[in-house]
C-alpha positions as protocol buffer text, in pm:
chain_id: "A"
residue {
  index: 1
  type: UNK
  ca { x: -7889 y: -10138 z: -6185 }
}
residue {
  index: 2
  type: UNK
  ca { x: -7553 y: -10289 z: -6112 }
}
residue {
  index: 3
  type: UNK
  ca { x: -7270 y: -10184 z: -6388 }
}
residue {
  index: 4
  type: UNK
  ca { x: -7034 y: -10398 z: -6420 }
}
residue {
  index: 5
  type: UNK
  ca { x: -6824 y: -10150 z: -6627 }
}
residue {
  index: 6
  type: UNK
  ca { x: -6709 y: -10007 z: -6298 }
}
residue {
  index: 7
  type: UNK
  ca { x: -6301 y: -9977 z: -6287 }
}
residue {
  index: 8
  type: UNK
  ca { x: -6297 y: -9861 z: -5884 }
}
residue {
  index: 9
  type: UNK
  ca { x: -6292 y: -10063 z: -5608 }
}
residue {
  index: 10
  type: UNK
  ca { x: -6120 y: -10390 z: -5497 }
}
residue {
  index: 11
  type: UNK
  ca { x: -5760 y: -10536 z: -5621 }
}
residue {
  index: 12
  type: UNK
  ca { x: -5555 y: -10365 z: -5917 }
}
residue {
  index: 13
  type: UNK
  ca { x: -5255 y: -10561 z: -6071 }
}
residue {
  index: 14
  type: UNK
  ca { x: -4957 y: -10420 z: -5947 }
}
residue {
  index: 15
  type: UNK
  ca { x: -5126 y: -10226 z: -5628 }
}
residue {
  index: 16
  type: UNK
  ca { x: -4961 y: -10337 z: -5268 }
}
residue {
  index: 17
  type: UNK
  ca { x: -4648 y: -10454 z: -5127 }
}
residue {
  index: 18
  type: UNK
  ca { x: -4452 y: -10713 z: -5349 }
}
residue {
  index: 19
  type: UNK
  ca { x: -4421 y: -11044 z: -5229 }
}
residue {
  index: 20
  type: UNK
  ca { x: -4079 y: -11114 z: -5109 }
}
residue {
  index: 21
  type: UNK
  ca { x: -4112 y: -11483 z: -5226 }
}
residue {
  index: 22
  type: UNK
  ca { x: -3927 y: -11761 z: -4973 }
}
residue {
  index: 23
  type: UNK
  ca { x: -3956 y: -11627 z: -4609 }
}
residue {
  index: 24
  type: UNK
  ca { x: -3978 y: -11761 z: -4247 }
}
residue {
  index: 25
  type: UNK
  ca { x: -4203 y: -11755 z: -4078 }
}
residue {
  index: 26
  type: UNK
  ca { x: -4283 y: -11596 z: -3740 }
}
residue {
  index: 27
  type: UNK
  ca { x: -4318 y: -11833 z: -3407 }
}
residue {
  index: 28
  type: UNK
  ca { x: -4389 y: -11774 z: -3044 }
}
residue {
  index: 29
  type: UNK
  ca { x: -4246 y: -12002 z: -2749 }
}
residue {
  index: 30
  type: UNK
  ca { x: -4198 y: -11992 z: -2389 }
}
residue {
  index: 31
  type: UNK
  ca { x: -3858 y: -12055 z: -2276 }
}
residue {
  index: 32
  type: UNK
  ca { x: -3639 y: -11988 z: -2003 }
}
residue {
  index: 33
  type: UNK
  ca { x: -3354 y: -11752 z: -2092 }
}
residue {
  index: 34
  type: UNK
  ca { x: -3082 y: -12037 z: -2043 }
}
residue {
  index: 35
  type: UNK
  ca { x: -3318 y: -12205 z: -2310 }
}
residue {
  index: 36
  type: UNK
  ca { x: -3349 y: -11926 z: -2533 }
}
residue {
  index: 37
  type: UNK
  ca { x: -2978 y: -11895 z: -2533 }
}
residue {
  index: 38
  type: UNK
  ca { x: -2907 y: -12244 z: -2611 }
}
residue {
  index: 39
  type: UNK
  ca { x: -3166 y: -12254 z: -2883 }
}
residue {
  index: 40
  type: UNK
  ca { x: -2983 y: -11919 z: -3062 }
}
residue {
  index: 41
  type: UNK
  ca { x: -2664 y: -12064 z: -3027 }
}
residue {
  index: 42
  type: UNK
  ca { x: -2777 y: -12401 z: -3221 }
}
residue {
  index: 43
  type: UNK
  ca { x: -2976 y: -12227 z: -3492 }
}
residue {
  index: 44
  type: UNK
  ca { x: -2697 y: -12019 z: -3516 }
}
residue {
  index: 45
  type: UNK
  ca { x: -2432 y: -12280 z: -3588 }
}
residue {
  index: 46
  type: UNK
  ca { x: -2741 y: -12467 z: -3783 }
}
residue {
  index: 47
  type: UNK
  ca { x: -2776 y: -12202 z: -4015 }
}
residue {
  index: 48
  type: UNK
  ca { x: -2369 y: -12161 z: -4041 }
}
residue {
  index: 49
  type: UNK
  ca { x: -2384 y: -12511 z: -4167 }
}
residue {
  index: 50
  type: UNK
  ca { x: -2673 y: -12478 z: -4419 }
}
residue {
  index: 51
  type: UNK
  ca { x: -2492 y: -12185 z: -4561 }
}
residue {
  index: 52
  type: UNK
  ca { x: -2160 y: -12314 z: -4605 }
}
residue {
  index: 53
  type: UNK
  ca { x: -2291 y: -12655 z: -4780 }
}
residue {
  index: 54
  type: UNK
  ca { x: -2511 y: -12437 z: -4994 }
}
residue {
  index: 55
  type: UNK
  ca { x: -2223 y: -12278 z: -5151 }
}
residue {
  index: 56
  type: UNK
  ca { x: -2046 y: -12599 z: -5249 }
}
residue {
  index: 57
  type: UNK
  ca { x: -2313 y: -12681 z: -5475 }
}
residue {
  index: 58
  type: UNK
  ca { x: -2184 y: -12692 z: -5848 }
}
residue {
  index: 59
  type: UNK
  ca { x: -2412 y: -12533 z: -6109 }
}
């Protein structure tokens, strides 16, 4: 009796949040706070650097 005709139920194209493609991803550490301060500073100057190099690429 099943009927596979049936158009309800499960995934539709196009239903849901888009994807937003290329995104970090979330982490969990324990740190001290003079740890967790050190570690923003570098990733901030880290991701400074990656930016700046990125726009000196020629297309």
């Amino acid at each position: 009796m099943e009927n596979k005709e049936r158009t309800w139920g499960g995934a539709r194209e196009g239903a849901g949040r888009p994807k937003l493609g290329k995104t970090s991803k979330m982490r969990s550490l324990r740190m001290t706070d003079e740890e967790y301060d050190l570690v923003r500073q570098w990733l901030k100057e880290y991701r400074a650097k990656q930016k700046k190099s990125s726009e000196n690429v020629a297309f």
